[in-house]
Short mmCIF file of C-alpha atoms in Angstrom, two decimals:
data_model
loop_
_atom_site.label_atom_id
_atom_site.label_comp_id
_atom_site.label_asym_id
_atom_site.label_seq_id
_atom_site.Cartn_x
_atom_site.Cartn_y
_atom_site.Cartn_z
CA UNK A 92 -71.10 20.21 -10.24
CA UNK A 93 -70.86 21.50 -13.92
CA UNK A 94 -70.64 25.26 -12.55
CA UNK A 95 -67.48 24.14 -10.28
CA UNK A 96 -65.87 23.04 -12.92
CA UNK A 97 -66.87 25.71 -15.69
CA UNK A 98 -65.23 27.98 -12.70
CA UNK A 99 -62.10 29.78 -14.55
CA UNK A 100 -60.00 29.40 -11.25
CA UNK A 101 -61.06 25.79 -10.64
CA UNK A 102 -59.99 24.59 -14.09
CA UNK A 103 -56.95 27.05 -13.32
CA UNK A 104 -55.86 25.14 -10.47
CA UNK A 105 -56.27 22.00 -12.21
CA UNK A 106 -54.39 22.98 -15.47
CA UNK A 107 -51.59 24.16 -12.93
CA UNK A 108 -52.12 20.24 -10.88
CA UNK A 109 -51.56 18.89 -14.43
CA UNK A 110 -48.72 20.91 -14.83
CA UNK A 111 -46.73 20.06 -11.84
CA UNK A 112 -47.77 16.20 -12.20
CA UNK A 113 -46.47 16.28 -15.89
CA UNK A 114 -42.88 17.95 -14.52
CA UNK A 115 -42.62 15.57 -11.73
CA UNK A 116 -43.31 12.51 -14.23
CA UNK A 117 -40.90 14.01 -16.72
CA UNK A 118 -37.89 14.60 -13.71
CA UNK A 119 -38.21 11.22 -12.68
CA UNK A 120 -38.17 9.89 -15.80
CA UNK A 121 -35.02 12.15 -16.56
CA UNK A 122 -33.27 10.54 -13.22
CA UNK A 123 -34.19 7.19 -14.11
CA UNK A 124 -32.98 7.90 -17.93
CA UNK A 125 -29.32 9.49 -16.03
CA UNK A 126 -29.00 6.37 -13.76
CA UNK A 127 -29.34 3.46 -16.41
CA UNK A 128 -26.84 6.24 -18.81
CA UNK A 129 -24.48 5.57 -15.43
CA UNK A 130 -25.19 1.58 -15.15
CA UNK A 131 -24.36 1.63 -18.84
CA UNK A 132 -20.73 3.61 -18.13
CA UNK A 133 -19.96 1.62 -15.44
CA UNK A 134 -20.54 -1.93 -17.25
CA UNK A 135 -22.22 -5.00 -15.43
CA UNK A 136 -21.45 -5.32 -11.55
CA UNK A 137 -18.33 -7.94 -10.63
CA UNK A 138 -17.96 -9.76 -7.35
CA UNK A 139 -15.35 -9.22 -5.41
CA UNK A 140 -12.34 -10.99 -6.36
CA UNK A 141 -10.45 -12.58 -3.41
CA UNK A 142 -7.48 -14.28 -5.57
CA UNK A 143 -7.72 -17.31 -4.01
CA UNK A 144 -9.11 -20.26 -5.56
CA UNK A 145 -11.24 -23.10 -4.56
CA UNK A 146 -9.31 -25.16 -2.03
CA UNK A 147 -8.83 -21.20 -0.65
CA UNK A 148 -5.06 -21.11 -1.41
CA UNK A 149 -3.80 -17.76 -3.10
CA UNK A 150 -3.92 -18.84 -6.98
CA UNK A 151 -1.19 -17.72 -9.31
CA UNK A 152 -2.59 -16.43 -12.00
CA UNK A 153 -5.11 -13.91 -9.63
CA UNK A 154 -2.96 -13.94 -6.52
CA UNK A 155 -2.63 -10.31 -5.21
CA UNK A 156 1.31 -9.78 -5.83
CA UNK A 157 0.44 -10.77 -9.71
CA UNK A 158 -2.61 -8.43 -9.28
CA UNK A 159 -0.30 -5.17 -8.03
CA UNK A 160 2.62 -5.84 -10.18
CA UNK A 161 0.15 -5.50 -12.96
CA UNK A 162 -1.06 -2.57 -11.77
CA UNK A 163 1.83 -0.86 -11.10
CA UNK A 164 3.74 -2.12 -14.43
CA UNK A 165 3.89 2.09 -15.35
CA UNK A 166 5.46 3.32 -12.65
CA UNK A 167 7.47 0.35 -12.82
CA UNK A 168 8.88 0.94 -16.23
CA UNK A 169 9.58 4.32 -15.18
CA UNK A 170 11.38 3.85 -12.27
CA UNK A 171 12.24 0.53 -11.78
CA UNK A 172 13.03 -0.65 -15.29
CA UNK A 173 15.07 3.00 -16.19
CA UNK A 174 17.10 2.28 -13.07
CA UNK A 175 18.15 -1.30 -13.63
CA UNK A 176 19.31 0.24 -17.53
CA UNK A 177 21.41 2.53 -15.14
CA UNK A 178 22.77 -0.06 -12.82
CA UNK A 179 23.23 -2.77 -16.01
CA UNK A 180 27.03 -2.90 -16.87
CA UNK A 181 28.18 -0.72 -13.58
CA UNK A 182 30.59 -2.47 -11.21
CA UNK A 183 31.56 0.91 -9.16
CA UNK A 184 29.41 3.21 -7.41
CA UNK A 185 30.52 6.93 -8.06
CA UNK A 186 29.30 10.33 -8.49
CA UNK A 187 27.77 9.79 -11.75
CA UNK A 188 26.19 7.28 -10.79
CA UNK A 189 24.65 9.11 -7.25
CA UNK A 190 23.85 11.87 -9.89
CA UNK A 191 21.96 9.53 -12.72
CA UNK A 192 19.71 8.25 -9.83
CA UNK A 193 19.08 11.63 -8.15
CA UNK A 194 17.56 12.55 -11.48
CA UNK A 195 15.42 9.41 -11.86
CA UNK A 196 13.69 9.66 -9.00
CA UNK A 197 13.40 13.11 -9.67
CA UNK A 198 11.37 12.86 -12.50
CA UNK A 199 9.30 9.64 -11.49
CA UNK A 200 7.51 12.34 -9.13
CA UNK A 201 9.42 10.79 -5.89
CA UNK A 202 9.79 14.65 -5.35
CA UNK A 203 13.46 16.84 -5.04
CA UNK A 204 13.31 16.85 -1.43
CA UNK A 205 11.93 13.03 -0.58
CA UNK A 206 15.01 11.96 -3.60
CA UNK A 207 17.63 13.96 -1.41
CA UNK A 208 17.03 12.62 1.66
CA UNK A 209 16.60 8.84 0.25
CA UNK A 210 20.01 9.29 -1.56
CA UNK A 211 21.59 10.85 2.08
CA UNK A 212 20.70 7.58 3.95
CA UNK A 213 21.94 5.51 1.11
CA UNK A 214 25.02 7.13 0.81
CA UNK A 215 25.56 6.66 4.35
CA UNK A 216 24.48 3.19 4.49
CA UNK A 217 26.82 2.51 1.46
CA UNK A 218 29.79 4.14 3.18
CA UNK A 219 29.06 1.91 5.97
CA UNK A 220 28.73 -1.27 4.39
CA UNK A 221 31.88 -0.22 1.98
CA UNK A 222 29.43 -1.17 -0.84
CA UNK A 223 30.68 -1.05 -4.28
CA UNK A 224 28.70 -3.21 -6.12
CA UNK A 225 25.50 -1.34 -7.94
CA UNK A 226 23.56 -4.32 -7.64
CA UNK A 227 23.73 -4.14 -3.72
CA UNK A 228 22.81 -0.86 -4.00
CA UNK A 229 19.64 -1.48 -5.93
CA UNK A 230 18.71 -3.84 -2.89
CA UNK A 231 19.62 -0.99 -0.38
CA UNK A 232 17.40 1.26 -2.27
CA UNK A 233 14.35 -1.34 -2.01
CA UNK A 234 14.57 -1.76 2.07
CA UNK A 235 14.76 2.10 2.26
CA UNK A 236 11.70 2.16 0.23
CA UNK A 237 10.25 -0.50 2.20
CA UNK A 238 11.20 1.24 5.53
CA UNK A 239 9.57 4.64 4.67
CA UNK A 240 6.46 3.24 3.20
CA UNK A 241 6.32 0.64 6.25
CA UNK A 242 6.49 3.71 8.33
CA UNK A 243 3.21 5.16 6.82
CA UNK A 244 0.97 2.78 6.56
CA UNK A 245 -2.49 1.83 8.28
CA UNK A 246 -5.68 0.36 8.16
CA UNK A 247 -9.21 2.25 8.06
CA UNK A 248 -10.66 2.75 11.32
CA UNK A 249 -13.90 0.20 11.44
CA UNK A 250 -14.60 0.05 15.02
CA UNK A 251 -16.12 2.94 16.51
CA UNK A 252 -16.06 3.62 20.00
CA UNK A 253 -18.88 3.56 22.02
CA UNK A 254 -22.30 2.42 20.66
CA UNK A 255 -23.70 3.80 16.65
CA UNK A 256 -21.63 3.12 13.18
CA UNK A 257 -18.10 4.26 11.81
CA UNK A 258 -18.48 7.20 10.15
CA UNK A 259 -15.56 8.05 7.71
CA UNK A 260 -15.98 11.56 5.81
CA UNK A 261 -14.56 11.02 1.79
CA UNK A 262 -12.40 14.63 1.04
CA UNK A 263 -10.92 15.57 -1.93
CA UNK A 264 -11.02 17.50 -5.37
CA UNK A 265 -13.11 16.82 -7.99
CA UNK A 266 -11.83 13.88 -10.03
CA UNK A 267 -9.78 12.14 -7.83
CA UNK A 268 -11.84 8.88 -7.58
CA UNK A 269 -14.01 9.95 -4.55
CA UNK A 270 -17.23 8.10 -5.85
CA UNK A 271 -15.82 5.64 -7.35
CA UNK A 272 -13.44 4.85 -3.70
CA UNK A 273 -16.62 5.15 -1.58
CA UNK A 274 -18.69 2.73 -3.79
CA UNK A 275 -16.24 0.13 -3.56
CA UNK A 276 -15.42 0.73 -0.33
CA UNK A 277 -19.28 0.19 0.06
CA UNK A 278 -19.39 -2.99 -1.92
CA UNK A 279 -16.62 -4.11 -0.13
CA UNK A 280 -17.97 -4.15 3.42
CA UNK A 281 -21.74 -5.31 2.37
CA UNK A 282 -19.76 -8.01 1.01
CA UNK A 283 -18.44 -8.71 4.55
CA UNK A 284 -21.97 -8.76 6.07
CA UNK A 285 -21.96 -5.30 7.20
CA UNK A 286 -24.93 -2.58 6.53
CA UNK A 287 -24.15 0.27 4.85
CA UNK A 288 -24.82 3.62 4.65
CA UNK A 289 -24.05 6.57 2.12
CA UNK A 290 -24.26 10.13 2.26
CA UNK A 291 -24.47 11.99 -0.69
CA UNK A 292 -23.02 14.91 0.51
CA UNK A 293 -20.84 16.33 -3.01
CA UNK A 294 -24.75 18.41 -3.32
CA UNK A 295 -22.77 20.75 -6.09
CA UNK A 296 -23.00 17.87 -8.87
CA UNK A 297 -25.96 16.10 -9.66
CA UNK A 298 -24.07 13.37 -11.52
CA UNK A 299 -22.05 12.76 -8.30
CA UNK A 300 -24.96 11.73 -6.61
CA UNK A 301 -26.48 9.91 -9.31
CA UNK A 302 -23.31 7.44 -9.36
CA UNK A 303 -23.49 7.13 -5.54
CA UNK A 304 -27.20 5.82 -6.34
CA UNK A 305 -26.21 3.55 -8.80
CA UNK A 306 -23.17 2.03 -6.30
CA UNK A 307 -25.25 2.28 -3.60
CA UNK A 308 -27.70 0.04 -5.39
CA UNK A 309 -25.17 -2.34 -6.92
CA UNK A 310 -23.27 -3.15 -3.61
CA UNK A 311 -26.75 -3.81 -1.27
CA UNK A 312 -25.97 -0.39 0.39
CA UNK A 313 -28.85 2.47 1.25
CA UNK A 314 -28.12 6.20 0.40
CA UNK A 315 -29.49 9.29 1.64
CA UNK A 316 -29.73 12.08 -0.90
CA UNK A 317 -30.82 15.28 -0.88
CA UNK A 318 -31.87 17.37 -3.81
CA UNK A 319 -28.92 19.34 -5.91
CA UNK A 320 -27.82 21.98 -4.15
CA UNK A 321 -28.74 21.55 -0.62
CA UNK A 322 -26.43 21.96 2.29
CA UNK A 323 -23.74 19.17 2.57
CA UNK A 324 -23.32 19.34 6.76
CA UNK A 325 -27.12 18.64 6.51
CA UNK A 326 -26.88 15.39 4.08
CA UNK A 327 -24.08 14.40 6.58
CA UNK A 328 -26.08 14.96 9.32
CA UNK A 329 -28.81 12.80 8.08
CA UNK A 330 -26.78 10.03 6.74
CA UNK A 331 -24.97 9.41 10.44
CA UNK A 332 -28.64 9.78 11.95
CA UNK A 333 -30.16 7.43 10.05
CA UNK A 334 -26.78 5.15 10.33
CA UNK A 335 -27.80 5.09 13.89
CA UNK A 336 -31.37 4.70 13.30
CA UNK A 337 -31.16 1.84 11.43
CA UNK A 338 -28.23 -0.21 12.96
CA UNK A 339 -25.56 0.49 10.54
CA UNK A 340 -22.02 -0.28 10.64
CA UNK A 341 -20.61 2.01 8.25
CA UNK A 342 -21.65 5.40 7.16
CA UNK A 343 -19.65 7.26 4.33
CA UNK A 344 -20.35 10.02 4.06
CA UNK A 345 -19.29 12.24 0.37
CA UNK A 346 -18.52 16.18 -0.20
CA UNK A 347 -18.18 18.54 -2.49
CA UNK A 348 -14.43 18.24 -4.10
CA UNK A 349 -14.05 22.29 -5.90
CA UNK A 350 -10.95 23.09 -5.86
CA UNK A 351 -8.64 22.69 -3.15
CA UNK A 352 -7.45 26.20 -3.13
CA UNK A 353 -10.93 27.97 -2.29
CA UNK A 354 -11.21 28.66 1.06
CA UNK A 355 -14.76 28.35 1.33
CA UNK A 356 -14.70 24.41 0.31
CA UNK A 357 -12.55 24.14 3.48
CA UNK A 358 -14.72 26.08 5.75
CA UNK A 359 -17.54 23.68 4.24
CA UNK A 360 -15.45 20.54 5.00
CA UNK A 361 -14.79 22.00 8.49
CA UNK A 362 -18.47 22.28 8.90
CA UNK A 363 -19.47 19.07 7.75
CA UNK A 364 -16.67 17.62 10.11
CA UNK A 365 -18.86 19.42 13.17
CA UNK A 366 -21.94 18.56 12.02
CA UNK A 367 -20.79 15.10 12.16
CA UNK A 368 -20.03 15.04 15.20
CA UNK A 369 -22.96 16.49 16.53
CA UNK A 370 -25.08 13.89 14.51
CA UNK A 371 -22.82 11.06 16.66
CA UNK A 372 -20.81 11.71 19.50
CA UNK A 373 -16.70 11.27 18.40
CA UNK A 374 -17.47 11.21 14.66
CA UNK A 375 -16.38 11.18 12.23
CA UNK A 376 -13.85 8.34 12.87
CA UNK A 377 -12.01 8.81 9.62
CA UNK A 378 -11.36 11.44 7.20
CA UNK A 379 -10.18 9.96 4.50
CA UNK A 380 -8.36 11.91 1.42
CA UNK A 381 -8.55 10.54 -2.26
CA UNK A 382 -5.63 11.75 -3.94
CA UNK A 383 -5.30 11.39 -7.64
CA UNK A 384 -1.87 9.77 -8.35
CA UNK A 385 -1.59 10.93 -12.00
CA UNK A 386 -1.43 14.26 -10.68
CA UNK A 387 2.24 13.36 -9.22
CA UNK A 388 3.81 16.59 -7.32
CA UNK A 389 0.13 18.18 -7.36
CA UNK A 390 -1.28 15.54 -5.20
CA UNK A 391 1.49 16.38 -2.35
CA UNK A 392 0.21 20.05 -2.27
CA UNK A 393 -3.34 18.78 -1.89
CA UNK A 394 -2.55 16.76 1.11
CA UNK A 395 -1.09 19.26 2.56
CA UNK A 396 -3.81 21.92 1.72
CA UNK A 397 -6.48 19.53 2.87
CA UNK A 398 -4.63 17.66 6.22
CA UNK A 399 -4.69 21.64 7.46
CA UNK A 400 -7.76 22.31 7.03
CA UNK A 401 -10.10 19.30 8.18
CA UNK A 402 -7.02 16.76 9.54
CA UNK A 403 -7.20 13.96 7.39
CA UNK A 404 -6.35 10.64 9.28
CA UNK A 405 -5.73 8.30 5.87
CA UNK A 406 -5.02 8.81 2.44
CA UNK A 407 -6.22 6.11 -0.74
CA UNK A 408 -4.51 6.79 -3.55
CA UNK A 409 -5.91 6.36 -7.01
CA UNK A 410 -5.21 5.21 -10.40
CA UNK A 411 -2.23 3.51 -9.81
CA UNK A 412 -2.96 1.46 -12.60
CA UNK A 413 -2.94 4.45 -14.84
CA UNK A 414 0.04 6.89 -14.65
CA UNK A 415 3.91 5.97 -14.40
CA UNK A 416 3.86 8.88 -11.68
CA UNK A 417 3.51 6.48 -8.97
CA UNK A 418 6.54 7.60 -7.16
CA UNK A 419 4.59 10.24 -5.52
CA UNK A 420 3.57 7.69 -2.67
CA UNK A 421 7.21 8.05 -1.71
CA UNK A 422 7.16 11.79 -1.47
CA UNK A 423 3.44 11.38 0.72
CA UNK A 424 5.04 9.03 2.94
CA UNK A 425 7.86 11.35 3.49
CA UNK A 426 6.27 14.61 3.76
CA UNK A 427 3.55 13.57 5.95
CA UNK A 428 2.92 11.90 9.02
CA UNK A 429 -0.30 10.41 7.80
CA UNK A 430 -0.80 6.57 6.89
CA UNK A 431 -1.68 5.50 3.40
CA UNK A 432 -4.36 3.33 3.76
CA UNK A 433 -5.68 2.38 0.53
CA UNK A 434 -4.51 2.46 -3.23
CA UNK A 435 -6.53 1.87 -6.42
CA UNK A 436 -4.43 -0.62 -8.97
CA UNK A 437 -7.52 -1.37 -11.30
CA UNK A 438 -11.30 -1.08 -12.11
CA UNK A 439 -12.65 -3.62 -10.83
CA UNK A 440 -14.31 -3.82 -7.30
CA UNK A 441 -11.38 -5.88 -5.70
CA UNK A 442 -8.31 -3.34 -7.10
CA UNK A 443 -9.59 -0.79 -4.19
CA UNK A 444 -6.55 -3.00 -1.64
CA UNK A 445 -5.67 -1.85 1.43
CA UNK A 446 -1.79 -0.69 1.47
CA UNK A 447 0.28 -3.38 2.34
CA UNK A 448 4.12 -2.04 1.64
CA UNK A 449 5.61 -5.33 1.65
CA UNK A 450 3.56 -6.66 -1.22
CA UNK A 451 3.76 -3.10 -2.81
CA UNK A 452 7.61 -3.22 -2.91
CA UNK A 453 7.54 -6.87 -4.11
CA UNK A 454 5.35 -6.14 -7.26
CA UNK A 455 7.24 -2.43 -7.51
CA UNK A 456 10.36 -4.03 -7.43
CA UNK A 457 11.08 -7.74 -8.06
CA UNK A 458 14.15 -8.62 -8.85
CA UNK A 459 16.52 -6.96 -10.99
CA UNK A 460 16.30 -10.34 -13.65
CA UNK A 461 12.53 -10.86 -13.21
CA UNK A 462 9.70 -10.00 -15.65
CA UNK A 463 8.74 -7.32 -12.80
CA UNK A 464 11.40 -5.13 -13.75
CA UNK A 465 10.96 -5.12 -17.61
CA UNK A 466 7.38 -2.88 -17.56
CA UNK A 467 4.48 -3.13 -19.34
CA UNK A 468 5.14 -3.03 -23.15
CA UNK A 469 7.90 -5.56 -22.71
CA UNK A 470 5.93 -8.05 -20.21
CA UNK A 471 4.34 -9.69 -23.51
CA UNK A 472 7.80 -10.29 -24.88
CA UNK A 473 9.87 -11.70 -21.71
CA UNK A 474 8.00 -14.53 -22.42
CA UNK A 475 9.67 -15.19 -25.88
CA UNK A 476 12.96 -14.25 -24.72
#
């Protein structure tokens, strides 16, 4: 026994065991020293917030119009609050007026050609109404709003066809919100009962799959991984498998979000979209495209770059709560025949809302005399006045 081991290629091998054992101990500890550096960034978990309180009646203070009109103050103050200033005082509509509000919505990133065809129907519907009050105009400007966003919106497919999970593929570039959407979105249907399962499919970041871990583990949901750099189609394809496997009712699957404009991330995004289907007959059931709203005009040419290339069937939009750009939901609705489906107005858990236009008008617009229309800074001070 003491010759084996005086062997030079026996203790060989088992310097080299030692080796690999020490690197495997020191990785893991490495992942598990990334993911509580994530739980850290991402603060302690919050339930889901319904807004109602405890006899289950919407309460004031957290109701969901209070909720979006605080998200939204930004693009409120931007658009809604600059155009009252431009209405205040005015008892005549005329060309410098048409010409003041071309340029607003202009520059709140409502986009040249969504602005000129909003001002054609108001014009029209002016004329016809013989409106010369600014104030009715305002109004006529909020139901054209309300129409065109009305006209766009949708829910998120959630029941499948046939027998297996939903399967809804998560596209977009890199810093949109896509792991932060799909978490909630995760959180949000285990809180509804419902298994879940994620694919981490972006393979090109580590730290993208390290925060799908750490949601994954927050919201009760089980991810399926592979190691960094990998093929994406074949995380998708294991993530719907084992969706079916193991009775899920959701799988989400990630990808990679390099930039839009390399054709190679859409043939990869094309692939994964086979791939999926092959994994589950008719899937995926949703593609769903996180657009970044502080990106304003940009986010149009994504949507169009990406709805070519893998046809997107919804759209969340992000970070509502943080950019007075906003107005670029108007210029999506307009521009393309696909339904926003979800916008991001906060943080927490519960600010990921499905898009409901006539609370998103309400909290956009108020009333020309309410708080709503004053914007952030000046919220604090209305109630002095």
């Amino acid at each position: 026994m003491n010759e084996l081991f005086a062997s030079p290629l026996v203790l060989t091998g088992v310097a080299l065991l030692l080796v690999v054992a020490v690197g495997l101990l020191l990785r893991l500890l490495s992942h598990r020293h990334r993911l509580e550096g994530l739980e850290d960034q991402l603060g302690e978990p919050r339930e889901l917030d319904s807004g109602l309180d405890e006899s289950g009646v919407e309460s004031e203070a957290d109701g969901l119009v209070q909720r979006m009109s605080k998200g939204l103050s930004a693009t409120r103050e931007r658009l809604v609050l600059r155009m009252d200033e431009l209405f205040r005082g005015r008892r005549t509509i005329d060309e410098a007026l048409w010409s003041n509000l071309e340029e607003l919505l202009v520059t709140s990133d409502v986009g040249i050609g969504t602005a000129t065809r909003l001002l054609e129907k108001l014009r029209l519907e002016a004329d016809r109404a013989q409106l010369e009050d600014s104030t009715a105009l305002r109004k006529l400007l909020q139901d054209e709003v309300r129409a065109l966003l009305s006209a766009r919106a949708g829910m998120l497919a959630m029941e499948a066809p046939g027998k297996g999970p939903t399967v809804i593929v998560v596209v977009g570039v890199n810093g949109a919100g896509k792991t932060t959407t799909i978490g909630k979105l995760a959180a949000r249907h285990v809180a509804q009962g419902k298994k879940v399962v994620i694919g981490a499919g972006d393979t090109f970041r580590a730290a993208a799959i390290d925060q799908l871990e750490v949601w994954s583990r927050r919201a009760g949901a089980e991810v399926v991984r592979h190691e960094e750099g990998s093929d994406p189609a074949a995380v998708t394809f294991d993530a719907v498998k084992a969706g079916v496997a193991r009775g899920a009712d959701l799988v989400i699957c990630d990808t990679a979000g390099r930039l839009h404009t390399k054709g190679d991330l859409m043939d990869e995004l094309q692939k994964i979209h086979r791939v999926a289907g092959k994994a589950l007959a008719g899937a995926p059931h949703e593609v769903l495209l996180v657009l970044d709203s502080t990106t304003g005009q940009n986010a149009v040419m994504q949507a169009r770059q990406f709805s070519a290339a893998v046809g997107v069937t919804g759209i969340a939009l992000t970070k509502l709560d943080g950019t007075a750009r906003g107005g670029v939901i108007l210029s999506i609705a307009d521009e393309f025949e696909i339904p926003v489906k979800l916008i991001g107005i906060g943080e927490g858990v519960e600010d990921l809302r499905d898009f409901a236009p006539e609370i998103f008008v309400e909290s956009l617009f108020g009333s020309p005399d309410a708080d709503l229309g004053r914007g952030l800074n000046s919220a604090a001070a209305a109630a002095g006045d």
